[in-house]
């Protein structure tokens, strides 16, 4: 857009106060660059501990900051009659356009990275080859290199660019030139994002936008909203979540001065504790080495052999340094000595792997007489047998170590030491002196235990039984939260808590968060990572996983955990936060953005009690008016009518707390179609109508939902439902069809072919969203009683009227979205399995590899068993079988139902025949089709259409190459066939 066009947009945006504020669609209601945004979310997630809010502590499923920024800008930026310009301006504001990415470009790119994106002339002028790899030509100036880097960078695709870019949050925002374009299009005069947000907010709402989040979790939404200059309200029923959000706003958002003060307090407390540990001499040996990590294992008496067996799934300690533990049987005591060997052979490494003594039960490596048994002859006594019919003894508060008659004993079997003079690490079995220091640690803790519990330096809470919290009670007999920590861990954590209590103000509250970090990274549930020789956090996933072997940090190992380096990213807007039930929130917001719990995906209320046990007594002191209770009974959890009612009450209240021209955005992970029905009822009951829905990939394969679980977040945009619109269910179908097709046409028209924003799942989601838009625009539909539907139990699999409407919308979409390269007339002739297979090829061509996508399409098309069509179901490597991979056995006639009776199966078999023919002759394949198809000549044009598709669509897939060539040969002879 030219600068001279600005008056047209200014006039358009200023058209009548009522329309400008209530009716004018926002950018996010018309389009959203989900492909680029998904890649930005992935980059942020892959930053791991380098994410802005990660150093504050653990929360499950924090939403990426870049997604929150995109949602807010998408809500505030208007949609004009120039959607291409709208998209360009949005990307410029997000620094996701060429100019913005050049600002984010670090320049840290090698000649090998650049070479594929250079022209032949550039390759000859700028590079030489050294050891078979491109290298800079000697004599090139720094300026020449920089110019080439920028040119080559701009030729890269988005994925490659991101490898060499900072995240949007890590730079100051768009360039001056970009601001000229942004302001010209929007009629603003901003020079930074908070100014833009203020001006757009005043235009839409008459004030700086007020943004609320009543399920604030880890604080991403309130933090990014405040950083953009919004007035922010944040609450959560769970006080652990509110404390983390406070940390985001007050510490990270407090800027460099606050971060510096907190850093000094961290260092003061930690060094004080280190001096005390050194004075006690409990982490230094006779050689002057300093302990770095302690490795423990449980030990049980095997009922089959009578031997006391130390437990570990493998006795490899370090794969890289070839360190193993070796069990040496002592027939006299029926126990094992554990030796530690460094630098062993590959054979010894494999042996240590095979000699693991735990496989969901004890696996004793010797017989009753102490004779070593080959792995195949070792019997397993299950964990249930060990626990017995009455279960394990329940530990009492004063229990810090197992009692002599407990089933699970505990044993220190290895210590990693650091030589302070050389920095070298050494793995050693504990000596008698080391074991004496272990006893000293226990004695020191026992002296302080009662007082520390009374003062809140150590947890004193019992573990309340629940879906997740039952695990440590059932499998170990632990009844109090401090039982999840061994004496050394409790002593170190108690020292840190005691010294931290002497601090005041922001520093004291910040140190409470750091104690939560320490607890997460140093417990009896902390895994020893044998590949990287590191100690992992307790919450590798959303569960309390009891272990048979674990690792414990020394005080030096806790340094980077307690003295976590906080980011300094000042917030620009005011904020208010409190622990509160979303049903009782009394603050007003123009925009509510929420990511609620649903269907017990994560039991936040239970898992957070792990941290709350450490905060219990200090939290109300540091934050008067706050409670220190997880409020389990009030949590929105479960499924069915209980879940629906609780969530509906929350959103009814939030709808009351927003103006008529306000917005709500609900972040929803789509996994079960029944959840869509539930969500429709919840939003309908709350008086909200859906205006848009987008899917953004927000989880990496190592995130909270890994592998074939859902990795995308649905962004639902909602407004208040106005008026009293009534209709009959039967009359909705034509409206839904028109809405689905309008939505798909809009998305297809907006999607650039060379750099698509939308994937197959996005178009399918559009059908769900279109159905919700129509449904939620009505205040009443036929005799559907929303309140009754919310309250009544619904049997699994029941097809409700609303569910049928949503299914119909998806069927409309599947008829409309014909795979590119297939005629619509052919598509309409195909059965469920045929559609799934052909659509799956298109999915593969788009580099989609999640099984969930195939599951969803199978459900949509009504394909009963999609798994028989798959060559691989490995996480994030799912793909279809090729004709050759099906082979003769799977492609022979399978009957007249499902895939076995389809025309496509015959075509695939013909391709297989041609591909497997030694001479590559396609004529036997043609003869097969003539013989097997009852109406060969009547079906011939459809057969040719399928062959054309199968000879072109998968052409870019390496595993399809021989079959593509075979399909081309078969197509040629069928085309040439005559009566």
CSV table of C-alpha atoms in Angstrom, one decimal, residues 72-465:
chain,number,residue,atom,x,y,z
A,72,UNK,CA,-3.7,-9.4,20.9
A,73,UNK,CA,-2.5,-7.7,17.8
A,74,UNK,CA,-4.9,-9.7,15.8
A,75,UNK,CA,-7.8,-8.6,18.0
A,76,UNK,CA,-6.9,-5.0,17.9
A,77,UNK,CA,-6.0,-4.6,14.3
A,78,UNK,CA,-9.0,-4.1,12.1
A,79,UNK,CA,-9.8,-6.1,8.9
A,80,UNK,CA,-10.1,-3.8,6.0
A,81,UNK,CA,-11.1,-4.3,2.4
A,82,UNK,CA,-7.5,-5.0,1.5
A,83,UNK,CA,-6.7,-8.4,3.1
A,84,UNK,CA,-3.3,-8.7,1.5
A,85,UNK,CA,-2.2,-5.4,3.0
A,86,UNK,CA,-3.8,-6.4,6.3
A,87,UNK,CA,-1.6,-9.5,6.4
A,88,UNK,CA,1.5,-7.6,5.4
A,89,UNK,CA,1.0,-5.1,8.1
A,90,UNK,CA,0.3,-7.7,10.7
A,91,UNK,CA,3.4,-9.6,9.8
A,92,UNK,CA,5.4,-6.4,10.0
A,93,UNK,CA,4.1,-5.6,13.5
A,94,UNK,CA,5.1,-9.1,14.5
A,95,UNK,CA,8.5,-8.8,12.9
A,96,UNK,CA,7.6,-11.9,10.8
A,97,UNK,CA,8.0,-10.2,7.4
A,98,UNK,CA,11.3,-9.8,5.5
A,99,UNK,CA,12.2,-6.6,7.1
A,100,UNK,CA,11.5,-7.9,10.6
A,101,UNK,CA,13.3,-11.1,10.1
A,102,UNK,CA,16.4,-9.2,8.9
A,103,UNK,CA,16.3,-7.3,12.2
A,104,UNK,CA,16.1,-10.6,14.0
A,105,UNK,CA,18.9,-12.2,11.9
A,106,UNK,CA,21.9,-12.9,14.1
A,107,UNK,CA,24.3,-13.3,11.2
A,108,UNK,CA,25.6,-16.4,12.8
A,109,UNK,CA,25.5,-18.5,9.7
A,110,UNK,CA,28.2,-20.6,8.1
A,111,UNK,CA,29.3,-20.8,4.5
A,112,UNK,CA,27.8,-24.3,4.3
A,113,UNK,CA,24.5,-22.9,5.4
A,114,UNK,CA,24.5,-20.1,2.9
A,115,UNK,CA,25.9,-22.0,-0.1
A,116,UNK,CA,22.6,-23.7,-1.2
A,117,UNK,CA,20.9,-20.3,-1.4
A,118,UNK,CA,23.5,-18.6,-3.5
A,119,UNK,CA,23.5,-18.1,-7.3
A,120,UNK,CA,26.2,-19.9,-9.4
A,121,UNK,CA,28.0,-16.5,-9.8
A,122,UNK,CA,27.9,-15.9,-6.0
A,123,UNK,CA,29.2,-19.4,-5.3
A,124,UNK,CA,32.2,-18.8,-7.6
A,125,UNK,CA,33.0,-15.3,-6.3
A,126,UNK,CA,32.5,-15.8,-2.6
A,127,UNK,CA,33.4,-19.4,-1.8
A,128,UNK,CA,36.2,-22.0,-2.2
A,129,UNK,CA,36.0,-25.6,-1.3
A,130,UNK,CA,38.0,-27.0,1.7
A,131,UNK,CA,37.8,-30.7,2.6
A,132,UNK,CA,34.7,-31.0,0.4
A,133,UNK,CA,32.9,-28.1,2.2
A,134,UNK,CA,32.2,-24.5,1.2
A,135,UNK,CA,34.5,-21.9,2.9
A,136,UNK,CA,34.8,-18.2,2.5
A,137,UNK,CA,37.2,-17.1,-0.3
A,138,UNK,CA,40.3,-15.5,1.2
A,139,UNK,CA,40.4,-11.8,1.0
A,140,UNK,CA,36.7,-11.1,1.2
A,141,UNK,CA,35.8,-8.0,3.2
A,142,UNK,CA,33.5,-8.2,6.2
A,143,UNK,CA,31.1,-5.9,4.3
A,144,UNK,CA,31.0,-8.3,1.4
A,145,UNK,CA,30.3,-11.2,3.6
A,146,UNK,CA,27.5,-9.4,5.4
A,147,UNK,CA,25.9,-8.4,2.1
A,148,UNK,CA,25.9,-11.9,0.9
A,149,UNK,CA,24.5,-13.2,4.1
A,150,UNK,CA,21.5,-10.9,3.9
A,151,UNK,CA,20.8,-11.8,0.3
A,152,UNK,CA,21.0,-15.5,0.9
A,153,UNK,CA,19.0,-15.2,4.1
A,154,UNK,CA,16.1,-13.6,2.2
A,155,UNK,CA,16.1,-16.5,-0.3
A,156,UNK,CA,15.6,-19.1,2.5
A,157,UNK,CA,12.3,-20.5,3.4
A,158,UNK,CA,10.7,-19.6,6.7
A,159,UNK,CA,12.0,-22.7,8.5
A,160,UNK,CA,15.6,-22.1,7.5
A,161,UNK,CA,15.5,-18.5,8.4
A,162,UNK,CA,14.3,-19.2,11.9
A,163,UNK,CA,17.5,-21.2,12.6
A,164,UNK,CA,19.5,-18.0,12.4
A,165,UNK,CA,17.0,-15.6,14.0
A,166,UNK,CA,16.2,-14.2,17.5
A,167,UNK,CA,12.6,-14.6,18.7
A,168,UNK,CA,10.3,-11.6,18.1
A,169,UNK,CA,10.3,-10.9,21.9
A,170,UNK,CA,14.1,-10.6,21.9
A,171,UNK,CA,14.3,-7.4,19.7
A,172,UNK,CA,12.8,-3.9,20.1
A,173,UNK,CA,10.2,-4.4,17.5
A,174,UNK,CA,9.7,-3.2,13.9
A,175,UNK,CA,12.1,-0.9,12.1
A,176,UNK,CA,11.4,2.8,11.5
A,177,UNK,CA,10.6,2.0,7.9
A,178,UNK,CA,8.2,-0.7,9.0
A,179,UNK,CA,6.5,1.7,11.3
A,180,UNK,CA,5.9,4.0,8.4
A,181,UNK,CA,4.1,1.3,6.6
A,182,UNK,CA,2.1,0.1,9.6
A,183,UNK,CA,1.0,3.6,10.5
A,184,UNK,CA,0.1,4.5,6.9
A,185,UNK,CA,-2.2,1.4,6.7
A,186,UNK,CA,-3.7,1.7,10.2
A,187,UNK,CA,-4.0,5.5,10.5
A,188,UNK,CA,-1.8,5.5,13.6
A,189,UNK,CA,1.4,7.3,14.6
A,190,UNK,CA,3.0,4.7,16.8
A,191,UNK,CA,6.7,4.1,17.2
A,192,UNK,CA,6.6,1.0,19.4
A,193,UNK,CA,4.1,-1.8,20.1
A,194,UNK,CA,2.7,-0.4,23.4
A,195,UNK,CA,1.9,2.9,21.5
A,196,UNK,CA,0.2,0.9,18.7
A,197,UNK,CA,-1.8,-1.2,21.2
A,198,UNK,CA,-2.9,2.0,23.1
A,199,UNK,CA,-4.0,3.8,19.9
A,200,UNK,CA,-5.8,0.8,18.5
A,201,UNK,CA,-7.4,0.0,21.9
A,202,UNK,CA,-8.7,3.6,22.2
A,203,UNK,CA,-10.2,3.4,18.8
A,204,UNK,CA,-12.0,0.1,19.4
A,205,UNK,CA,-12.8,0.3,23.1
A,206,UNK,CA,-12.4,4.0,23.9
A,207,UNK,CA,-9.5,3.3,26.3
A,208,UNK,CA,-6.2,1.4,26.7
A,209,UNK,CA,-7.3,-2.3,26.4
A,210,UNK,CA,-8.1,-4.1,29.6
A,211,UNK,CA,-7.0,-7.7,29.2
A,212,UNK,CA,-8.0,-10.4,31.7
A,213,UNK,CA,-7.0,-14.1,32.2
A,214,UNK,CA,-8.9,-16.0,34.9
A,215,UNK,CA,-6.9,-19.2,34.3
A,216,UNK,CA,-3.5,-17.5,34.3
A,217,UNK,CA,-1.4,-20.7,34.8
A,218,UNK,CA,2.3,-19.9,34.2
A,219,UNK,CA,1.6,-16.3,33.3
A,220,UNK,CA,2.2,-16.1,29.6
A,221,UNK,CA,-1.0,-14.3,28.7
A,222,UNK,CA,-0.9,-11.6,31.5
A,223,UNK,CA,2.8,-11.0,31.0
A,224,UNK,CA,2.8,-10.5,27.3
A,225,UNK,CA,-0.4,-8.3,27.5
A,226,UNK,CA,1.3,-6.1,30.1
A,227,UNK,CA,4.5,-6.0,28.0
A,228,UNK,CA,2.3,-4.7,25.1
A,229,UNK,CA,1.0,-1.9,27.4
A,230,UNK,CA,-2.4,-3.3,28.2
A,231,UNK,CA,-4.0,-2.9,31.6
A,232,UNK,CA,-3.9,-6.5,33.0
A,233,UNK,CA,-5.9,-8.5,35.4
A,234,UNK,CA,-4.8,-12.1,36.2
A,235,UNK,CA,-6.2,-14.7,38.5
A,236,UNK,CA,-6.3,-18.4,39.0
A,237,UNK,CA,-7.9,-20.7,41.5
A,238,UNK,CA,-4.4,-22.2,42.2
A,239,UNK,CA,-2.1,-20.0,44.2
A,240,UNK,CA,1.0,-21.6,42.7
A,241,UNK,CA,-0.1,-20.4,39.3
A,242,UNK,CA,-0.7,-16.9,40.6
A,243,UNK,CA,2.8,-16.8,42.3
A,244,UNK,CA,4.4,-17.8,39.0
A,245,UNK,CA,2.3,-15.0,37.2
A,246,UNK,CA,3.4,-12.6,39.9
A,247,UNK,CA,7.0,-13.6,39.1
A,248,UNK,CA,6.5,-13.0,35.4
A,249,UNK,CA,5.0,-9.5,36.0
A,250,UNK,CA,7.0,-8.3,39.0
A,251,UNK,CA,10.4,-9.9,38.5
A,252,UNK,CA,10.9,-10.5,34.7
A,253,UNK,CA,8.6,-7.6,34.0
A,254,UNK,CA,10.1,-5.4,36.7
A,255,UNK,CA,13.1,-4.7,34.5
A,256,UNK,CA,16.9,-4.8,35.0
A,257,UNK,CA,16.9,-3.1,38.5
A,258,UNK,CA,14.6,-5.6,40.0
A,259,UNK,CA,16.4,-8.5,38.4
A,260,UNK,CA,19.7,-7.2,39.7
A,261,UNK,CA,18.3,-6.9,43.3
A,262,UNK,CA,16.9,-10.5,43.1
A,263,UNK,CA,20.2,-11.8,41.7
A,264,UNK,CA,22.1,-10.3,44.6
A,265,UNK,CA,19.7,-11.9,47.1
A,266,UNK,CA,20.0,-15.3,45.4
A,267,UNK,CA,23.8,-15.1,45.6
A,268,UNK,CA,23.8,-13.9,49.2
A,269,UNK,CA,21.6,-16.8,50.4
A,270,UNK,CA,23.3,-19.4,48.3
A,271,UNK,CA,26.8,-18.5,49.4
A,272,UNK,CA,25.7,-18.5,53.0
A,273,UNK,CA,24.4,-22.1,52.6
A,274,UNK,CA,27.5,-23.2,50.7
A,275,UNK,CA,29.7,-21.9,53.6
A,276,UNK,CA,27.6,-23.9,56.1
A,277,UNK,CA,27.8,-27.1,54.1
A,278,UNK,CA,31.6,-26.7,53.7
A,279,UNK,CA,31.9,-26.1,57.5
A,280,UNK,CA,30.1,-29.3,58.1
A,281,UNK,CA,32.3,-31.2,55.7
A,282,UNK,CA,29.5,-33.3,54.3
A,283,UNK,CA,30.3,-32.9,50.6
A,284,UNK,CA,34.1,-33.1,50.5
A,285,UNK,CA,36.2,-36.2,50.6
A,286,UNK,CA,39.6,-37.0,52.0
A,287,UNK,CA,41.3,-36.1,48.7
A,288,UNK,CA,39.7,-32.7,48.7
A,289,UNK,CA,37.3,-33.5,45.9
A,290,UNK,CA,33.9,-31.9,46.0
A,291,UNK,CA,30.7,-33.9,45.5
A,292,UNK,CA,28.7,-33.0,42.5
A,293,UNK,CA,26.0,-35.7,42.3
A,294,UNK,CA,24.8,-38.6,44.4
A,295,UNK,CA,23.2,-41.7,42.8
A,296,UNK,CA,20.8,-43.7,44.9
A,297,UNK,CA,18.8,-46.9,44.2
A,298,UNK,CA,16.1,-48.8,46.1
A,299,UNK,CA,16.9,-52.2,47.3
A,300,UNK,CA,14.4,-55.1,48.0
A,301,UNK,CA,14.6,-58.7,49.1
A,302,UNK,CA,13.6,-60.9,46.2
A,303,UNK,CA,11.1,-63.5,47.4
A,304,UNK,CA,12.2,-66.0,44.7
A,305,UNK,CA,15.8,-66.1,45.7
A,306,UNK,CA,16.1,-64.5,49.1
A,307,UNK,CA,18.7,-62.1,47.9
A,308,UNK,CA,18.7,-58.3,48.6
A,309,UNK,CA,18.7,-56.8,45.1
A,310,UNK,CA,19.7,-53.2,44.3
A,311,UNK,CA,17.3,-51.9,41.7
A,312,UNK,CA,17.9,-50.1,38.4
A,313,UNK,CA,16.6,-50.6,34.9
A,314,UNK,CA,20.2,-50.4,33.7
A,315,UNK,CA,23.6,-50.2,35.4
A,316,UNK,CA,25.1,-47.9,32.8
A,317,UNK,CA,25.9,-44.6,34.5
A,318,UNK,CA,27.4,-42.7,31.6
A,319,UNK,CA,27.3,-43.8,28.0
A,320,UNK,CA,29.7,-41.2,26.8
A,321,UNK,CA,32.4,-41.8,29.4
A,322,UNK,CA,31.6,-45.6,29.5
A,323,UNK,CA,31.0,-45.7,33.3
A,324,UNK,CA,29.1,-48.6,34.7
A,325,UNK,CA,28.1,-50.1,38.0
A,326,UNK,CA,28.9,-53.8,38.4
A,327,UNK,CA,27.0,-56.0,40.9
A,328,UNK,CA,29.3,-58.5,42.7
A,329,UNK,CA,27.3,-61.2,44.7
A,330,UNK,CA,28.2,-62.1,48.2
A,331,UNK,CA,26.7,-65.5,49.0
A,332,UNK,CA,27.4,-65.1,52.7
A,333,UNK,CA,25.1,-62.1,53.2
A,334,UNK,CA,23.0,-62.6,50.1
A,335,UNK,CA,23.7,-59.0,49.1
A,336,UNK,CA,25.6,-57.4,46.3
A,337,UNK,CA,28.6,-55.2,46.4
A,338,UNK,CA,28.4,-52.4,43.8
A,339,UNK,CA,31.6,-51.5,42.0
A,340,UNK,CA,32.0,-48.5,39.8
A,341,UNK,CA,34.1,-48.9,36.6
A,342,UNK,CA,35.1,-46.0,34.3
A,343,UNK,CA,36.2,-46.3,30.7
A,344,UNK,CA,34.9,-49.8,30.1
A,345,UNK,CA,34.7,-51.6,26.8
A,346,UNK,CA,31.7,-51.7,24.5
A,347,UNK,CA,31.0,-55.3,25.6
A,348,UNK,CA,31.0,-54.2,29.3
A,349,UNK,CA,28.7,-51.4,28.5
A,350,UNK,CA,26.2,-53.7,26.8
A,351,UNK,CA,26.5,-56.1,29.7
A,352,UNK,CA,25.7,-53.4,32.2
A,353,UNK,CA,22.6,-52.5,30.1
A,354,UNK,CA,21.5,-56.2,30.1
A,355,UNK,CA,22.1,-56.6,33.8
A,356,UNK,CA,19.3,-54.1,34.8
A,357,UNK,CA,17.5,-55.5,37.9
A,358,UNK,CA,14.1,-53.8,37.4
A,359,UNK,CA,11.5,-54.3,34.7
A,360,UNK,CA,8.3,-53.4,36.5
A,361,UNK,CA,9.4,-55.8,39.1
A,362,UNK,CA,12.6,-57.2,40.6
A,363,UNK,CA,14.8,-59.2,38.2
A,364,UNK,CA,17.4,-61.0,40.3
A,365,UNK,CA,20.6,-61.7,38.4
A,366,UNK,CA,21.6,-64.8,40.5
A,367,UNK,CA,19.8,-67.9,41.7
A,368,UNK,CA,19.4,-68.9,45.4
A,369,UNK,CA,23.0,-70.2,45.5
A,370,UNK,CA,24.5,-67.0,44.0
A,371,UNK,CA,25.2,-68.4,40.6
A,372,UNK,CA,25.0,-65.7,37.9
A,373,UNK,CA,22.1,-66.3,35.5
A,374,UNK,CA,21.9,-65.4,31.8
A,375,UNK,CA,19.4,-62.6,31.2
A,376,UNK,CA,16.9,-65.0,29.6
A,377,UNK,CA,16.8,-67.2,32.7
A,378,UNK,CA,16.1,-64.4,35.2
A,379,UNK,CA,12.6,-64.4,36.7
A,380,UNK,CA,10.7,-61.2,37.5
A,381,UNK,CA,8.7,-60.7,40.7
A,382,UNK,CA,6.2,-58.0,39.9
A,383,UNK,CA,5.9,-54.7,41.9
A,384,UNK,CA,2.4,-55.8,43.0
A,385,UNK,CA,3.8,-59.0,44.5
A,386,UNK,CA,6.5,-57.0,46.3
A,387,UNK,CA,3.8,-54.7,47.8
A,388,UNK,CA,1.7,-57.7,48.9
A,389,UNK,CA,-2.1,-58.0,49.3
A,390,UNK,CA,-2.2,-55.4,52.1
A,391,UNK,CA,0.1,-52.9,50.4
A,392,UNK,CA,3.1,-51.1,51.8
A,393,UNK,CA,3.5,-49.6,55.3
A,394,UNK,CA,2.4,-46.0,55.3
A,395,UNK,CA,5.2,-43.7,56.4
A,396,UNK,CA,4.7,-41.4,59.3
A,397,UNK,CA,5.7,-37.7,59.4
A,398,UNK,CA,9.0,-38.4,61.3
A,399,UNK,CA,10.1,-41.0,58.8
A,400,UNK,CA,13.0,-39.6,56.8
A,401,UNK,CA,14.5,-42.9,55.6
A,402,UNK,CA,13.0,-46.4,55.3
A,403,UNK,CA,12.6,-48.5,58.4
A,404,UNK,CA,14.5,-51.8,58.5
A,405,UNK,CA,11.4,-53.9,57.8
A,406,UNK,CA,10.1,-51.8,54.9
A,407,UNK,CA,9.9,-53.5,51.5
A,408,UNK,CA,11.8,-50.7,49.7
A,409,UNK,CA,15.2,-49.8,51.2
A,410,UNK,CA,17.4,-47.1,49.9
A,411,UNK,CA,21.1,-47.2,49.0
A,412,UNK,CA,23.8,-44.7,47.9
A,413,UNK,CA,25.8,-46.6,45.2
A,414,UNK,CA,27.8,-43.9,43.4
A,415,UNK,CA,29.1,-40.4,43.9
A,416,UNK,CA,30.3,-38.1,41.2
A,417,UNK,CA,33.2,-36.0,42.5
A,418,UNK,CA,34.9,-32.9,41.0
A,419,UNK,CA,38.6,-32.3,41.6
A,420,UNK,CA,38.7,-28.5,42.3
A,421,UNK,CA,42.3,-28.2,41.1
A,422,UNK,CA,41.8,-29.8,37.7
A,423,UNK,CA,38.0,-29.6,37.2
A,424,UNK,CA,37.9,-33.3,36.3
A,425,UNK,CA,35.0,-35.4,37.2
A,426,UNK,CA,35.3,-38.9,38.8
A,427,UNK,CA,32.7,-41.6,39.5
A,428,UNK,CA,33.3,-43.6,42.6
A,429,UNK,CA,31.5,-46.1,44.8
A,430,UNK,CA,30.9,-44.7,48.3
A,431,UNK,CA,33.6,-45.5,50.9
A,432,UNK,CA,33.1,-46.1,54.6
A,433,UNK,CA,33.8,-42.4,55.1
A,434,UNK,CA,31.2,-41.4,52.6
A,435,UNK,CA,28.6,-43.5,54.3
A,436,UNK,CA,29.6,-41.9,57.6
A,437,UNK,CA,28.9,-38.5,56.0
A,438,UNK,CA,25.5,-39.8,55.0
A,439,UNK,CA,24.7,-40.7,58.6
A,440,UNK,CA,26.0,-37.2,59.6
A,441,UNK,CA,23.6,-35.6,57.1
A,442,UNK,CA,20.7,-37.6,58.6
A,443,UNK,CA,21.7,-36.5,62.1
A,444,UNK,CA,21.9,-32.8,61.1
A,445,UNK,CA,18.5,-33.0,59.6
A,446,UNK,CA,16.9,-34.7,62.6
A,447,UNK,CA,18.2,-32.0,64.9
A,448,UNK,CA,16.4,-29.3,62.8
A,449,UNK,CA,13.5,-31.2,61.4
A,450,UNK,CA,10.7,-30.4,63.8
A,451,UNK,CA,11.6,-26.7,64.1
A,452,UNK,CA,12.0,-26.3,60.3
A,453,UNK,CA,8.6,-27.9,59.7
A,454,UNK,CA,7.0,-25.6,62.3
A,455,UNK,CA,8.5,-22.5,60.6
A,456,UNK,CA,7.6,-23.7,57.1
A,457,UNK,CA,11.1,-24.2,55.9
A,458,UNK,CA,10.2,-27.9,55.2
A,459,UNK,CA,6.8,-29.3,54.1
A,460,UNK,CA,4.5,-30.7,56.8
A,461,UNK,CA,1.4,-31.4,54.6
A,462,UNK,CA,0.0,-34.8,54.1
A,463,UNK,CA,-0.4,-35.9,50.5
A,464,UNK,CA,-4.1,-35.9,49.6
A,465,UNK,CA,-5.0,-38.9,47.5
